[in-house]
Amino acid sequence: MADSPTLTSLYREGLAAAQVAPTADRYVARFDDARGADAAARKADYAALVNEYYDLVTDFYEFGWGQSFHFAPRHKRETLEASIARHEFYLALRLGLRPGTRALDVGCGVGGPMRSIARFSGAAVVGVNNNAYQIDRGTRQNREAGLADRCSFLKADFMNLPVEPGSFDAAYAIEATCHAPDKRGVFSQVWKALKPGGLFAGYEWCVTPRYRRDDPVERAIIHDIEEGDGLPELATYAEVDNGLRAAGFELLETADLAAASDPETPWYLALDGQFSLTGFQRTIVGRVVTHQMVRVLEAIKVAPAGSCAVSQFLNKAGDALVKGGKLGIFTPMYFFLARKPA
């Protein structure tokens, strides 16, 4: 069964216990300036970087966030789960997905959004993922959800998609192509996969125009987001737009949907709240408690050595996401809608 991981079952199905600590050390070293790390090196070795990251964090993500690993603009009195579902359905509506259409989910994780969108729209969805552990979990979750006939995985690098040209009606990417080393490269692969006239929509992690790269405090925040979330380097709005156009797309619409949240419920609220009866593990207090529990479990050898290091960089990323959101220098939901010319 693909039950959600618990703190006492970390890495039981995925990365071998003996490999957690060396993988975590190798991953963190990719972001250590003192050890010669830089964005160019991360981009050159992006596939290994992203695979190491998701081998390390998938169990933590499912424990703390569920099967949809993304944020959403949120309204007052709306639960996080409802906002996430609405955010997914919005893409399905903008793409015109319906029974009989075939969509490509570019960087699908364990497939939570894929299953949600398939149920909502009736479309068939193929999820691209290069991480074997996530595909294994997601395939079982598809079967358990009764969606194996409409939801499937393609193990592939989204920089080199092994698909027939023009074989999909639509495509979407939810906070996934931020892992790509080159926007034009990944968007060109999506362009190839789409039929003429096909639509491509997505939510991209970006630094905003308010970000000051020469400010050491702001740069440290962005660095912690990149390290804690497996990103070679965050892009600007313009880099996303230019990448889409360079790939051959007609850019129809863009917007930072972070502004669509109600003031009382910013997109980062789930990470910033002091206490919550639901989703406690995501809050500031909950993340501190979780980290201490992982420390104890590692000490008594219930959790593998290295688990605490993973929890630590995830916590650092959570804090940085909140800081970046409050300063308005980062968004996880730069929305774009583009079309492959007919």
Short mmCIF file of C-alpha atoms in Angstrom, two decimals:
data_model
loop_
_atom_site.label_atom_id
_atom_site.label_comp_id
_atom_site.label_asym_id
_atom_site.label_seq_id
_atom_site.Cartn_x
_atom_site.Cartn_y
_atom_site.Cartn_z
CA MET A 1 0.00 0.00 0.00
CA ALA A 2 1.14 3.55 -0.75
CA ASP A 3 0.16 4.87 2.68
CA SER A 4 1.49 8.29 3.60
CA PRO A 5 4.88 8.07 5.32
CA THR A 6 5.21 8.79 9.02
CA LEU A 7 8.27 9.97 10.92
CA THR A 8 8.91 6.40 12.05
CA SER A 9 8.75 5.06 8.49
CA LEU A 10 11.06 7.52 6.72
CA TYR A 11 12.94 5.89 3.81
CA ARG A 12 11.38 2.48 4.43
CA GLU A 13 10.48 2.15 0.74
CA GLY A 14 12.83 4.58 -0.99
CA LEU A 15 16.47 5.48 -0.51
CA ALA A 16 18.49 2.80 1.30
CA ALA A 17 19.07 3.79 4.93
CA ALA A 18 22.85 3.68 4.55
CA GLN A 19 22.64 6.11 1.63
CA VAL A 20 20.65 8.86 3.33
CA ALA A 21 23.57 10.59 5.08
CA PRO A 22 26.03 10.55 2.14
CA THR A 23 23.29 11.64 -0.28
CA ALA A 24 22.30 14.50 2.02
CA ASP A 25 25.92 15.61 2.38
CA ARG A 26 26.47 15.47 -1.37
CA TYR A 27 23.27 17.40 -1.99
CA VAL A 28 24.02 20.17 0.54
CA ALA A 29 27.56 20.50 -0.86
CA ARG A 30 26.05 21.56 -4.19
CA PHE A 31 24.96 24.80 -2.51
CA ASP A 32 28.03 25.39 -0.34
CA ASP A 33 29.96 28.36 -1.72
CA ALA A 34 32.89 27.48 0.55
CA ARG A 35 33.20 24.18 -1.30
CA GLY A 36 33.14 25.84 -4.73
CA ALA A 37 29.45 25.38 -5.45
CA ASP A 38 27.73 27.66 -7.93
CA ALA A 39 24.62 27.86 -10.10
CA ALA A 40 26.50 26.90 -13.25
CA ALA A 41 27.61 23.62 -11.70
CA ARG A 42 24.10 22.89 -10.44
CA LYS A 43 22.66 23.52 -13.89
CA ALA A 44 25.25 21.27 -15.52
CA ASP A 45 24.32 18.43 -13.15
CA TYR A 46 20.64 19.29 -12.69
CA ALA A 47 19.34 15.74 -13.20
CA ALA A 48 21.44 14.33 -10.37
CA LEU A 49 20.66 17.35 -8.19
CA VAL A 50 16.89 16.97 -8.59
CA ASN A 51 16.93 13.19 -8.19
CA GLU A 52 19.00 13.42 -5.00
CA TYR A 53 16.62 16.05 -3.70
CA TYR A 54 13.45 14.03 -4.23
CA ASP A 55 15.03 10.81 -3.00
CA LEU A 56 15.70 12.71 0.24
CA VAL A 57 12.53 14.76 0.68
CA THR A 58 9.57 12.88 -0.81
CA ASP A 59 8.66 11.14 2.45
CA PHE A 60 8.90 14.45 4.33
CA TYR A 61 6.72 16.16 1.70
CA GLU A 62 3.99 13.54 1.86
CA PHE A 63 4.09 13.59 5.66
CA GLY A 64 3.76 17.37 5.86
CA TRP A 65 1.94 18.37 2.69
CA GLY A 66 0.06 15.43 1.22
CA GLN A 67 0.26 14.29 -2.40
CA SER A 68 0.15 17.73 -4.09
CA PHE A 69 3.54 19.35 -3.54
CA HIS A 70 2.65 22.96 -4.29
CA PHE A 71 1.27 26.23 -2.94
CA ALA A 72 -1.88 28.12 -3.92
CA PRO A 73 -3.45 31.56 -3.52
CA ARG A 74 -5.83 31.23 -0.59
CA HIS A 75 -9.00 32.98 0.47
CA LYS A 76 -10.26 33.80 3.93
CA ARG A 77 -11.96 30.80 5.60
CA GLU A 78 -10.65 28.50 2.86
CA THR A 79 -8.60 25.49 3.93
CA LEU A 80 -5.18 24.87 2.46
CA GLU A 81 -6.47 21.67 0.87
CA ALA A 82 -9.38 23.48 -0.79
CA SER A 83 -7.08 26.20 -2.14
CA ILE A 84 -4.72 23.61 -3.59
CA ALA A 85 -7.57 21.80 -5.34
CA ARG A 86 -8.95 25.07 -6.71
CA HIS A 87 -5.49 26.02 -8.00
CA GLU A 88 -5.29 22.71 -9.88
CA PHE A 89 -8.82 22.98 -11.27
CA TYR A 90 -8.05 26.48 -12.55
CA LEU A 91 -5.40 25.05 -14.86
CA ALA A 92 -7.80 22.39 -16.13
CA LEU A 93 -10.37 25.06 -16.93
CA ARG A 94 -7.91 27.39 -18.65
CA LEU A 95 -6.64 24.49 -20.77
CA GLY A 96 -10.15 23.35 -21.67
CA LEU A 97 -9.52 19.80 -20.47
CA ARG A 98 -12.45 17.42 -20.85
CA PRO A 99 -13.16 13.73 -21.53
CA GLY A 100 -11.28 12.63 -24.61
CA THR A 101 -8.41 15.10 -24.26
CA ARG A 102 -4.87 14.04 -23.46
CA ALA A 103 -2.71 16.22 -21.22
CA LEU A 104 0.96 16.17 -20.24
CA ASP A 105 1.87 16.94 -16.61
CA VAL A 106 5.45 18.21 -16.78
CA GLY A 107 7.21 17.28 -13.52
CA CYS A 108 4.31 15.57 -11.78
CA GLY A 109 5.74 14.47 -8.41
CA VAL A 110 3.77 11.56 -6.95
CA GLY A 111 0.80 12.59 -9.07
CA GLY A 112 -1.55 14.35 -6.66
CA PRO A 113 -2.44 17.15 -9.12
CA MET A 114 -2.65 14.66 -11.98
CA ARG A 115 -5.29 12.61 -10.17
CA SER A 116 -7.19 15.70 -9.08
CA ILE A 117 -7.24 17.17 -12.59
CA ALA A 118 -8.19 13.84 -14.18
CA ARG A 119 -11.14 13.44 -11.81
CA PHE A 120 -12.27 17.04 -12.30
CA SER A 121 -11.95 17.21 -16.08
CA GLY A 122 -12.31 13.63 -17.28
CA ALA A 123 -9.11 14.01 -19.31
CA ALA A 124 -6.34 11.42 -19.54
CA VAL A 125 -3.08 12.67 -18.02
CA VAL A 126 0.48 11.45 -18.50
CA GLY A 127 2.87 12.63 -15.80
CA VAL A 128 6.55 13.14 -16.59
CA ASN A 129 8.92 12.34 -13.75
CA ASN A 130 12.56 11.26 -13.63
CA ASN A 131 12.51 9.99 -10.04
CA ALA A 132 11.92 6.25 -9.70
CA TYR A 133 10.74 6.37 -6.08
CA GLN A 134 8.07 8.97 -6.79
CA ILE A 135 6.87 7.04 -9.84
CA ASP A 136 6.58 3.85 -7.80
CA ARG A 137 4.52 5.59 -5.11
CA GLY A 138 2.41 7.48 -7.63
CA THR A 139 1.64 4.40 -9.72
CA ARG A 140 0.26 2.62 -6.66
CA GLN A 141 -1.72 5.73 -5.70
CA ASN A 142 -3.22 5.84 -9.19
CA ARG A 143 -4.39 2.24 -8.82
CA GLU A 144 -5.77 2.80 -5.33
CA ALA A 145 -7.67 5.86 -6.57
CA GLY A 146 -9.21 3.87 -9.41
CA LEU A 147 -7.55 6.13 -11.99
CA ALA A 148 -4.97 3.82 -13.56
CA ASP A 149 -6.91 3.92 -16.82
CA ARG A 150 -6.56 7.72 -17.11
CA CYS A 151 -3.42 8.57 -15.13
CA SER A 152 0.02 7.20 -15.96
CA PHE A 153 3.70 8.03 -15.55
CA LEU A 154 6.46 8.49 -18.08
CA LYS A 155 9.95 8.14 -16.58
CA ALA A 156 11.92 10.75 -18.45
CA ASP A 157 14.02 13.88 -18.18
CA PHE A 158 11.77 16.78 -19.18
CA MET A 159 14.74 18.29 -21.02
CA ASN A 160 14.56 15.36 -23.45
CA LEU A 161 11.01 14.03 -23.70
CA PRO A 162 10.68 10.68 -25.50
CA VAL A 163 7.22 11.41 -26.93
CA GLU A 164 5.83 11.55 -30.43
CA PRO A 165 5.66 15.12 -31.72
CA GLY A 166 2.15 16.52 -31.54
CA SER A 167 0.81 13.71 -29.35
CA PHE A 168 -0.82 15.84 -26.60
CA ASP A 169 -3.77 18.23 -26.68
CA ALA A 170 -2.52 20.31 -23.74
CA ALA A 171 0.24 20.49 -21.13
CA TYR A 172 0.75 22.00 -17.72
CA ALA A 173 3.53 22.37 -15.15
CA ILE A 174 2.87 23.04 -11.47
CA GLU A 175 5.94 24.45 -9.70
CA ALA A 176 8.13 21.96 -11.55
CA THR A 177 10.05 23.58 -14.40
CA CYS A 178 11.85 25.68 -11.78
CA HIS A 179 14.10 22.60 -11.57
CA ALA A 180 15.11 22.95 -15.23
CA PRO A 181 18.56 24.35 -16.05
CA ASP A 182 17.28 26.18 -19.12
CA LYS A 183 13.77 27.54 -19.68
CA ARG A 184 13.95 27.52 -23.46
CA GLY A 185 15.15 23.92 -23.38
CA VAL A 186 12.34 22.54 -21.24
CA PHE A 187 9.64 24.64 -22.94
CA SER A 188 10.87 23.50 -26.36
CA GLN A 189 10.27 19.91 -25.30
CA VAL A 190 6.71 20.77 -24.29
CA TRP A 191 6.21 22.61 -27.60
CA LYS A 192 7.30 19.48 -29.45
CA ALA A 193 4.85 17.30 -27.53
CA LEU A 194 1.82 19.51 -28.24
CA LYS A 195 -0.49 19.44 -31.22
CA PRO A 196 -0.66 22.67 -33.25
CA GLY A 197 -2.95 25.03 -31.37
CA GLY A 198 -2.32 23.19 -28.10
CA LEU A 199 -2.24 25.17 -24.85
CA PHE A 200 0.45 25.11 -22.17
CA ALA A 201 -0.17 26.59 -18.70
CA GLY A 202 1.84 26.59 -15.54
CA TYR A 203 2.88 28.01 -12.22
CA GLU A 204 6.56 28.93 -11.99
CA TRP A 205 8.77 29.73 -8.99
CA CYS A 206 10.39 33.12 -9.62
CA VAL A 207 12.16 36.01 -8.03
CA THR A 208 10.00 39.10 -8.48
CA PRO A 209 11.05 42.54 -9.76
CA ARG A 210 11.36 43.62 -6.12
CA TYR A 211 14.29 41.27 -5.56
CA ARG A 212 17.65 43.00 -5.15
CA ARG A 213 20.40 40.54 -6.01
CA ASP A 214 23.06 42.80 -4.52
CA ASP A 215 21.32 42.87 -1.11
CA PRO A 216 23.05 40.22 1.05
CA VAL A 217 19.96 39.57 3.18
CA GLU A 218 17.70 39.04 0.18
CA ARG A 219 20.32 36.96 -1.61
CA ALA A 220 20.62 34.70 1.46
CA ILE A 221 16.85 34.21 1.49
CA ILE A 222 16.80 33.21 -2.18
CA HIS A 223 19.83 30.93 -1.68
CA ASP A 224 18.04 29.12 1.16
CA ILE A 225 14.97 28.65 -1.04
CA GLU A 226 17.13 27.24 -3.84
CA GLU A 227 19.00 24.89 -1.49
CA GLY A 228 15.94 23.73 0.39
CA ASP A 229 13.88 23.09 -2.74
CA GLY A 230 16.32 21.53 -5.22
CA LEU A 231 16.61 24.51 -7.58
CA PRO A 232 19.68 25.19 -9.73
CA GLU A 233 18.79 28.90 -9.83
CA LEU A 234 15.52 30.83 -9.59
CA ALA A 235 14.41 32.67 -12.73
CA THR A 236 12.87 36.08 -13.25
CA TYR A 237 9.49 36.71 -14.87
CA ALA A 238 11.29 37.86 -18.01
CA GLU A 239 13.36 34.69 -18.21
CA VAL A 240 10.19 32.60 -18.12
CA ASP A 241 8.44 34.76 -20.72
CA ASN A 242 11.48 34.85 -23.01
CA GLY A 243 11.95 31.09 -22.66
CA LEU A 244 8.39 30.44 -23.78
CA ARG A 245 8.69 32.76 -26.78
CA ALA A 246 12.10 31.37 -27.74
CA ALA A 247 10.62 27.85 -27.67
CA GLY A 248 8.02 28.97 -30.24
CA PHE A 249 5.01 29.64 -28.03
CA GLU A 250 2.60 32.53 -28.37
CA LEU A 251 2.35 34.00 -24.87
CA LEU A 252 -1.33 34.68 -24.11
CA GLU A 253 -1.35 35.67 -20.45
CA THR A 254 0.92 36.05 -17.43
CA ALA A 255 0.26 37.08 -13.83
CA ASP A 256 1.70 36.60 -10.38
CA LEU A 257 -1.20 34.89 -8.64
CA ALA A 258 0.32 35.47 -5.20
CA ALA A 259 -1.60 38.75 -5.27
CA ALA A 260 -4.86 36.80 -5.60
CA SER A 261 -4.63 35.63 -1.97
CA ASP A 262 -6.74 37.47 0.59
CA PRO A 263 -4.59 39.63 2.92
CA GLU A 264 -5.46 37.41 5.90
CA THR A 265 -4.41 34.24 4.07
CA PRO A 266 -1.20 34.74 2.06
CA TRP A 267 0.08 31.75 0.09
CA TYR A 268 2.77 31.10 2.71
CA LEU A 269 0.36 31.08 5.68
CA ALA A 270 0.57 27.31 6.15
CA LEU A 271 4.31 27.69 6.83
CA ASP A 272 3.96 30.82 8.95
CA GLY A 273 1.13 30.02 11.34
CA GLN A 274 2.04 29.58 15.00
CA PHE A 275 -0.50 26.85 15.72
CA SER A 276 -3.11 24.86 13.84
CA LEU A 277 -5.19 21.87 14.82
CA THR A 278 -4.98 20.73 11.19
CA GLY A 279 -1.66 20.75 9.37
CA PHE A 280 0.20 21.36 12.62
CA GLN A 281 3.39 19.86 11.19
CA ARG A 282 3.59 22.64 8.56
CA THR A 283 3.46 25.54 11.02
CA ILE A 284 6.51 27.18 12.59
CA VAL A 285 5.94 25.37 15.88
CA GLY A 286 5.08 22.13 14.10
CA ARG A 287 8.24 22.21 12.01
CA VAL A 288 10.37 22.76 15.10
CA VAL A 289 8.65 19.89 16.90
CA THR A 290 8.98 17.64 13.85
CA HIS A 291 12.67 18.43 13.53
CA GLN A 292 13.29 17.55 17.19
CA MET A 293 11.35 14.32 16.79
CA VAL A 294 13.46 13.39 13.76
CA ARG A 295 16.59 14.17 15.80
CA VAL A 296 15.44 11.77 18.53
CA LEU A 297 14.40 9.07 16.04
CA GLU A 298 17.77 9.31 14.33
CA ALA A 299 19.59 9.09 17.70
CA ILE A 300 17.75 5.89 18.63
CA LYS A 301 18.26 4.55 15.07
CA VAL A 302 14.57 4.44 14.13
CA ALA A 303 15.23 7.02 11.40
CA PRO A 304 18.38 6.63 9.26
CA ALA A 305 21.48 8.74 9.85
CA GLY A 306 21.12 11.90 7.76
CA SER A 307 17.38 12.30 8.32
CA CYS A 308 17.98 15.23 10.65
CA ALA A 309 20.15 16.98 8.04
CA VAL A 310 17.30 16.72 5.54
CA SER A 311 14.80 18.04 8.07
CA GLN A 312 17.17 20.91 8.80
CA PHE A 313 17.51 22.17 5.22
CA LEU A 314 13.77 21.77 4.67
CA ASN A 315 13.08 23.87 7.76
CA LYS A 316 15.54 26.49 6.58
CA ALA A 317 13.74 26.56 3.24
CA GLY A 318 10.36 26.93 4.97
CA ASP A 319 11.61 29.95 6.90
CA ALA A 320 13.09 31.44 3.72
CA LEU A 321 9.86 30.95 1.77
CA VAL A 322 7.96 32.88 4.42
CA LYS A 323 10.56 35.67 4.45
CA GLY A 324 10.61 35.83 0.65
CA GLY A 325 6.83 35.96 0.53
CA LYS A 326 6.57 38.68 3.15
CA LEU A 327 9.18 40.81 1.38
CA GLY A 328 7.50 40.20 -1.97
CA ILE A 329 10.80 39.10 -3.56
CA PHE A 330 9.67 35.55 -4.35
CA THR A 331 6.57 33.88 -5.75
CA PRO A 332 5.77 30.19 -6.33
CA MET A 333 2.90 31.00 -8.68
CA TYR A 334 3.93 33.08 -11.66
CA PHE A 335 1.12 31.97 -13.96
CA PHE A 336 1.51 31.69 -17.71
CA LEU A 337 -0.78 30.57 -20.50
CA ALA A 338 0.79 29.96 -23.89
CA ARG A 339 -0.23 28.42 -27.20
CA LYS A 340 1.61 26.51 -29.87
CA PRO A 341 0.69 28.25 -33.13
CA ALA A 342 -1.70 26.28 -35.34
#
